[in-house]
Amino acid sequence: MLPILNIGPLAIQFPGLILLVGIWLGIAWTDKTAQNYNLKSNNILSALLVAVLIGFIAARIAYFIQFPQAFKANPEAVFALKTDMLDSFAGVTFGIIGALVYLQRHKIPFWALMDSLTSLMAVFMIALAFSQLASGDAFGAPADLPWSIFLWGVDRHPSQVYAILVSIPIAFFTAPSRRFITSSPTGTRFLIFVAATALARIFLEPFRGDSISMVGNIRLAQIISWGILALSLWLLNNRFLFSSNSAEVKG
């Protein structure tokens, strides 16, 4: 855990720096692959700005709703630019909604943009896991294992490392150069990324020590992830059906 990076007289919040680098790399990758989806870079950057701003606000509000006790001693922290008090799923979800509103107003193809933004999302999820490892956020459940890490006074599952090891293959598997993606309807890349990320959360959530339990061992994040997984698979099926029907009409 390395929350503060000391460089000479400077004390830099290392988790925040990791996120900024991740966003920068994600935007660079998105800008590079924009032409794959016949989109203009300025449209993508504008949609990104909307998504990031709304996503950050939503992520902080969702975290506050789940963990209000974290702000009792320091209520003004709600407005602080701290990266260890964010709910990533809420941020991504509402960021997408914000981008959708922007798309409708500027008549930009939704699915093409979502495919393009998947580059940013994939890199961000990796950066977020590294950031949480540095800050100690999203810590694991207590565990006595050879690979456990000592955090907050207890040996725990390295849940942040698990997230890193899952996020990297998801980003690689959903790269825009994949043949099954280039030959599939628009929206395929984005929906596969969302489905894979939700599925990963379902399986990784039991290893976390900060999640909210609902009934028995079922966690709130798992219930939400099941809903996201089902919706993304349903939309993916509809995208292929729509593409097939369109091809038949043209034929």
GROMACS .gro file of C-alpha atoms in nm:
model
  251
    1MET     CA    1   0.000   0.000   0.000
    2LEU     CA    2   0.143   0.336  -0.109
    3PRO     CA    3  -0.112   0.617  -0.061
    4ILE     CA    4   0.148   0.894  -0.075
    5LEU     CA    5   0.444   0.914  -0.313
    6ASN     CA    6   0.717   1.141  -0.180
    7ILE     CA    7   0.937   1.300  -0.445
    8GLY     CA    8   1.170   1.545  -0.276
    9PRO     CA    9   0.951   1.808  -0.106
   10LEU     CA   10   0.643   1.693  -0.299
   11ALA     CA   11   0.386   1.456  -0.152
   12ILE     CA   12   0.174   1.314  -0.434
   13GLN     CA   13  -0.141   1.107  -0.386
   14PHE     CA   14  -0.023   0.796  -0.566
   15PRO     CA   15  -0.370   0.637  -0.616
   16GLY     CA   16  -0.492   0.954  -0.786
   17LEU     CA   17  -0.181   0.970  -1.002
   18ILE     CA   18  -0.240   0.612  -1.115
   19LEU     CA   19  -0.597   0.695  -1.214
   20LEU     CA   20  -0.489   1.006  -1.405
   21VAL     CA   21  -0.227   0.806  -1.596
   22GLY     CA   22  -0.487   0.536  -1.667
   23ILE     CA   23  -0.738   0.791  -1.799
   24TRP     CA   24  -0.470   0.952  -2.015
   25LEU     CA   25  -0.364   0.617  -2.163
   26GLY     CA   26  -0.728   0.518  -2.214
   27ILE     CA   27  -0.809   0.843  -2.394
   28ALA     CA   28  -0.499   0.804  -2.613
   29TRP     CA   29  -0.606   0.449  -2.707
   30THR     CA   30  -0.962   0.566  -2.770
   31ASP     CA   31  -0.844   0.851  -2.991
   32LYS     CA   32  -0.619   0.614  -3.187
   33THR     CA   33  -0.901   0.368  -3.259
   34ALA     CA   34  -1.176   0.626  -3.327
   35GLN     CA   35  -1.132   0.585  -3.702
   36ASN     CA   36  -1.229   0.218  -3.667
   37TYR     CA   37  -1.581   0.337  -3.586
   38ASN     CA   38  -1.598   0.634  -3.826
   39LEU     CA   39  -1.604   0.883  -3.540
   40LYS     CA   40  -1.437   1.220  -3.497
   41SER     CA   41  -1.191   1.264  -3.213
   42ASN     CA   42  -1.353   1.586  -3.087
   43ASN     CA   43  -1.691   1.414  -3.050
   44ILE     CA   44  -1.533   1.134  -2.852
   45LEU     CA   45  -1.340   1.370  -2.624
   46SER     CA   46  -1.654   1.576  -2.554
   47ALA     CA   47  -1.853   1.264  -2.468
   48LEU     CA   48  -1.565   1.147  -2.250
   49LEU     CA   49  -1.564   1.472  -2.056
   50VAL     CA   50  -1.937   1.442  -1.991
   51ALA     CA   51  -1.905   1.077  -1.891
   52VAL     CA   52  -1.608   1.138  -1.658
   53LEU     CA   53  -1.769   1.432  -1.477
   54ILE     CA   54  -2.106   1.265  -1.429
   55GLY     CA   55  -1.940   0.931  -1.352
   56PHE     CA   56  -1.721   1.082  -1.079
   57ILE     CA   57  -2.014   1.257  -0.912
   58ALA     CA   58  -2.229   0.942  -0.926
   59ALA     CA   59  -1.945   0.726  -0.794
   60ARG     CA   60  -1.898   0.955  -0.494
   61ILE     CA   61  -2.273   0.972  -0.418
   62ALA     CA   62  -2.307   0.593  -0.442
   63TYR     CA   63  -2.011   0.546  -0.210
   64PHE     CA   64  -2.163   0.792   0.037
   65ILE     CA   65  -2.495   0.603   0.033
   66GLN     CA   66  -2.318   0.273   0.101
   67PHE     CA   67  -2.064   0.398   0.355
   68PRO     CA   68  -2.195   0.718   0.521
   69GLN     CA   69  -1.985   0.645   0.829
   70ALA     CA   70  -1.673   0.718   0.627
   71PHE     CA   71  -1.772   1.087   0.616
   72LYS     CA   72  -1.886   1.137   0.975
   73ALA     CA   73  -1.550   1.259   1.101
   74ASN     CA   74  -1.483   1.467   0.790
   75PRO     CA   75  -1.808   1.563   0.607
   76GLU     CA   76  -1.629   1.794   0.362
   77ALA     CA   77  -1.455   1.486   0.220
   78VAL     CA   78  -1.771   1.435   0.013
   79PHE     CA   79  -1.645   1.717  -0.210
   80ALA     CA   80  -1.277   1.618  -0.205
   81LEU     CA   81  -1.106   1.478  -0.515
   82LYS     CA   82  -1.019   1.155  -0.337
   83THR     CA   83  -1.008   0.839  -0.543
   84ASP     CA   84  -1.049   0.593  -0.257
   85MET     CA   85  -1.413   0.688  -0.193
   86LEU     CA   86  -1.570   0.599  -0.526
   87ASP     CA   87  -1.809   0.325  -0.638
   88SER     CA   88  -1.674   0.218  -0.977
   89PHE     CA   89  -1.991   0.044  -1.098
   90ALA     CA   90  -2.211   0.347  -1.023
   91GLY     CA   91  -1.954   0.573  -1.189
   92VAL     CA   92  -1.941   0.368  -1.507
   93THR     CA   93  -2.320   0.323  -1.522
   94PHE     CA   94  -2.411   0.690  -1.480
   95GLY     CA   95  -2.118   0.798  -1.694
   96ILE     CA   96  -2.264   0.593  -1.977
   97ILE     CA   97  -2.608   0.747  -1.919
   98GLY     CA   98  -2.453   1.094  -1.936
   99ALA     CA   99  -2.275   1.004  -2.258
  100LEU     CA  100  -2.604   0.869  -2.398
  101VAL     CA  101  -2.778   1.202  -2.337
  102TYR     CA  102  -2.488   1.379  -2.510
  103LEU     CA  103  -2.517   1.142  -2.805
  104GLN     CA  104  -2.886   1.202  -2.850
  105ARG     CA  105  -2.837   1.577  -2.857
  106HIS     CA  106  -2.551   1.562  -3.109
  107LYS     CA  107  -2.684   1.269  -3.316
  108ILE     CA  108  -2.374   1.053  -3.274
  109PRO     CA  109  -2.416   0.674  -3.329
  110PHE     CA  110  -2.452   0.532  -2.979
  111TRP     CA  111  -2.314   0.183  -3.029
  112ALA     CA  112  -2.017   0.303  -3.233
  113LEU     CA  113  -1.923   0.546  -2.958
  114MET     CA  114  -1.965   0.285  -2.685
  115ASP     CA  115  -1.737   0.050  -2.878
  116SER     CA  116  -1.481   0.328  -2.905
  117LEU     CA  117  -1.507   0.423  -2.537
  118THR     CA  118  -1.447   0.062  -2.439
  119SER     CA  119  -1.077   0.132  -2.485
  120LEU     CA  120  -1.092   0.391  -2.209
  121MET     CA  121  -1.311   0.176  -1.985
  122ALA     CA  122  -1.080  -0.124  -2.017
  123VAL     CA  123  -0.768   0.075  -1.926
  124PHE     CA  124  -0.953   0.259  -1.648
  125MET     CA  125  -1.059  -0.066  -1.480
  126ILE     CA  126  -0.695  -0.180  -1.474
  127ALA     CA  127  -0.581   0.157  -1.340
  128LEU     CA  128  -0.860   0.155  -1.080
  129ALA     CA  129  -0.745  -0.182  -0.946
  130PHE     CA  130  -0.384  -0.058  -0.921
  131SER     CA  131  -0.510   0.259  -0.754
  132GLN     CA  132  -0.707   0.060  -0.498
  133LEU     CA  133  -0.402  -0.154  -0.429
  134ALA     CA  134  -0.202   0.160  -0.359
  135SER     CA  135  -0.470   0.316  -0.136
  136GLY     CA  136  -0.585   0.000   0.041
  137ASP     CA  137  -0.940   0.052  -0.083
  138ALA     CA  138  -1.155  -0.245  -0.195
  139PHE     CA  139  -0.959  -0.454   0.054
  140GLY     CA  140  -0.995  -0.829   0.074
  141ALA     CA  141  -1.161  -1.051   0.330
  142PRO     CA  142  -0.943  -1.200   0.607
  143ALA     CA  143  -0.756  -1.507   0.481
  144ASP     CA  144  -0.462  -1.717   0.596
  145LEU     CA  145  -0.303  -1.799   0.260
  146PRO     CA  146   0.056  -1.803   0.129
  147TRP     CA  147  -0.030  -1.507  -0.097
  148SER     CA  148  -0.228  -1.308   0.161
  149ILE     CA  149  -0.129  -0.945   0.217
  150PHE     CA  150  -0.119  -0.775   0.556
  151LEU     CA  151  -0.359  -0.483   0.544
  152TRP     CA  152  -0.548  -0.292   0.813
  153GLY     CA  153  -0.400  -0.518   1.081
  154VAL     CA  154  -0.512  -0.849   0.927
  155ASP     CA  155  -0.388  -1.095   0.664
  156ARG     CA  156  -0.628  -1.062   0.372
  157HIS     CA  157  -0.705  -1.180   0.022
  158PRO     CA  158  -0.521  -0.953  -0.224
  159SER     CA  159  -0.856  -0.863  -0.382
  160GLN     CA  160  -0.704  -0.569  -0.569
  161VAL     CA  161  -0.448  -0.802  -0.728
  162TYR     CA  162  -0.729  -1.041  -0.825
  163ALA     CA  163  -0.901  -0.749  -0.999
  164ILE     CA  164  -0.582  -0.659  -1.185
  165LEU     CA  165  -0.532  -1.018  -1.301
  166VAL     CA  166  -0.889  -1.027  -1.434
  167SER     CA  167  -0.905  -0.676  -1.586
  168ILE     CA  168  -0.594  -0.718  -1.802
  169PRO     CA  169  -0.724  -1.028  -1.991
  170ILE     CA  170  -1.063  -0.860  -2.037
  171ALA     CA  171  -0.894  -0.558  -2.198
  172PHE     CA  172  -0.683  -0.788  -2.417
  173PHE     CA  173  -0.980  -1.005  -2.517
  174THR     CA  174  -1.194  -0.705  -2.614
  175ALA     CA  175  -0.924  -0.520  -2.810
  176PRO     CA  176  -1.067  -0.362  -3.129
  177SER     CA  177  -0.831  -0.563  -3.347
  178ARG     CA  178  -0.994  -0.893  -3.252
  179ARG     CA  179  -1.140  -1.059  -3.562
  180PHE     CA  180  -1.467  -1.160  -3.395
  181ILE     CA  181  -1.519  -0.797  -3.293
  182THR     CA  182  -1.439  -0.641  -3.631
  183SER     CA  183  -1.677  -0.882  -3.802
  184SER     CA  184  -1.961  -0.833  -3.550
  185PRO     CA  185  -2.235  -0.567  -3.526
  186THR     CA  186  -2.152  -0.235  -3.360
  187GLY     CA  187  -2.194  -0.256  -2.986
  188THR     CA  188  -2.048  -0.606  -2.964
  189ARG     CA  189  -1.718  -0.493  -2.817
  190PHE     CA  190  -1.879  -0.275  -2.552
  191LEU     CA  191  -2.141  -0.529  -2.448
  192ILE     CA  192  -1.889  -0.812  -2.423
  193PHE     CA  193  -1.668  -0.589  -2.208
  194VAL     CA  194  -1.958  -0.501  -1.978
  195ALA     CA  195  -2.069  -0.864  -1.952
  196ALA     CA  196  -1.716  -0.987  -1.878
  197THR     CA  197  -1.659  -0.714  -1.618
  198ALA     CA  198  -1.991  -0.791  -1.445
  199LEU     CA  199  -1.916  -1.164  -1.445
  200ALA     CA  200  -1.573  -1.098  -1.296
  201ARG     CA  201  -1.730  -0.887  -1.019
  202ILE     CA  202  -1.973  -1.167  -0.937
  203PHE     CA  203  -1.691  -1.415  -0.881
  204LEU     CA  204  -1.447  -1.175  -0.713
  205GLU     CA  205  -1.692  -1.012  -0.471
  206PRO     CA  206  -1.680  -1.296  -0.211
  207PHE     CA  207  -1.306  -1.230  -0.171
  208ARG     CA  208  -1.366  -0.867  -0.070
  209GLY     CA  209  -1.396  -0.755   0.289
  210ASP     CA  210  -1.575  -0.425   0.233
  211SER     CA  211  -1.885  -0.534   0.043
  212ILE     CA  212  -2.242  -0.522   0.171
  213SER     CA  213  -2.416  -0.855   0.234
  214MET     CA  214  -2.785  -0.888   0.155
  215VAL     CA  215  -2.923  -1.240   0.208
  216GLY     CA  216  -2.687  -1.504   0.340
  217ASN     CA  217  -2.359  -1.481   0.151
  218ILE     CA  218  -2.509  -1.291  -0.142
  219ARG     CA  219  -2.359  -0.943  -0.179
  220LEU     CA  220  -2.531  -0.631  -0.306
  221ALA     CA  221  -2.264  -0.586  -0.575
  222GLN     CA  222  -2.331  -0.940  -0.697
  223ILE     CA  223  -2.704  -0.873  -0.734
  224ILE     CA  224  -2.632  -0.557  -0.931
  225SER     CA  225  -2.373  -0.741  -1.142
  226TRP     CA  226  -2.617  -1.020  -1.224
  227GLY     CA  227  -2.862  -0.758  -1.349
  228ILE     CA  228  -2.593  -0.587  -1.559
  229LEU     CA  229  -2.479  -0.923  -1.698
  230ALA     CA  230  -2.833  -1.023  -1.797
  231LEU     CA  231  -2.903  -0.686  -1.957
  232SER     CA  232  -2.577  -0.681  -2.153
  233LEU     CA  233  -2.632  -1.036  -2.285
  234TRP     CA  234  -2.989  -0.950  -2.383
  235LEU     CA  235  -2.873  -0.639  -2.567
  236LEU     CA  236  -2.593  -0.836  -2.733
  237ASN     CA  237  -2.843  -1.090  -2.861
  238ASN     CA  238  -3.063  -0.809  -2.992
  239ARG     CA  239  -2.768  -0.650  -3.172
  240PHE     CA  240  -2.702  -0.974  -3.362
  241LEU     CA  241  -3.072  -1.023  -3.437
  242PHE     CA  242  -3.099  -0.665  -3.565
  243SER     CA  243  -2.789  -0.713  -3.781
  244SER     CA  244  -2.924  -1.039  -3.920
  245ASN     CA  245  -3.265  -0.888  -4.000
  246SER     CA  246  -3.104  -0.587  -4.167
  247ALA     CA  247  -2.890  -0.815  -4.383
  248GLU     CA  248  -3.200  -1.010  -4.492
  249VAL     CA  249  -3.386  -0.692  -4.586
  250LYS     CA  250  -3.090  -0.569  -4.791
  251GLY     CA  251  -3.062  -0.908  -4.957
   0.00000   0.00000   0.00000
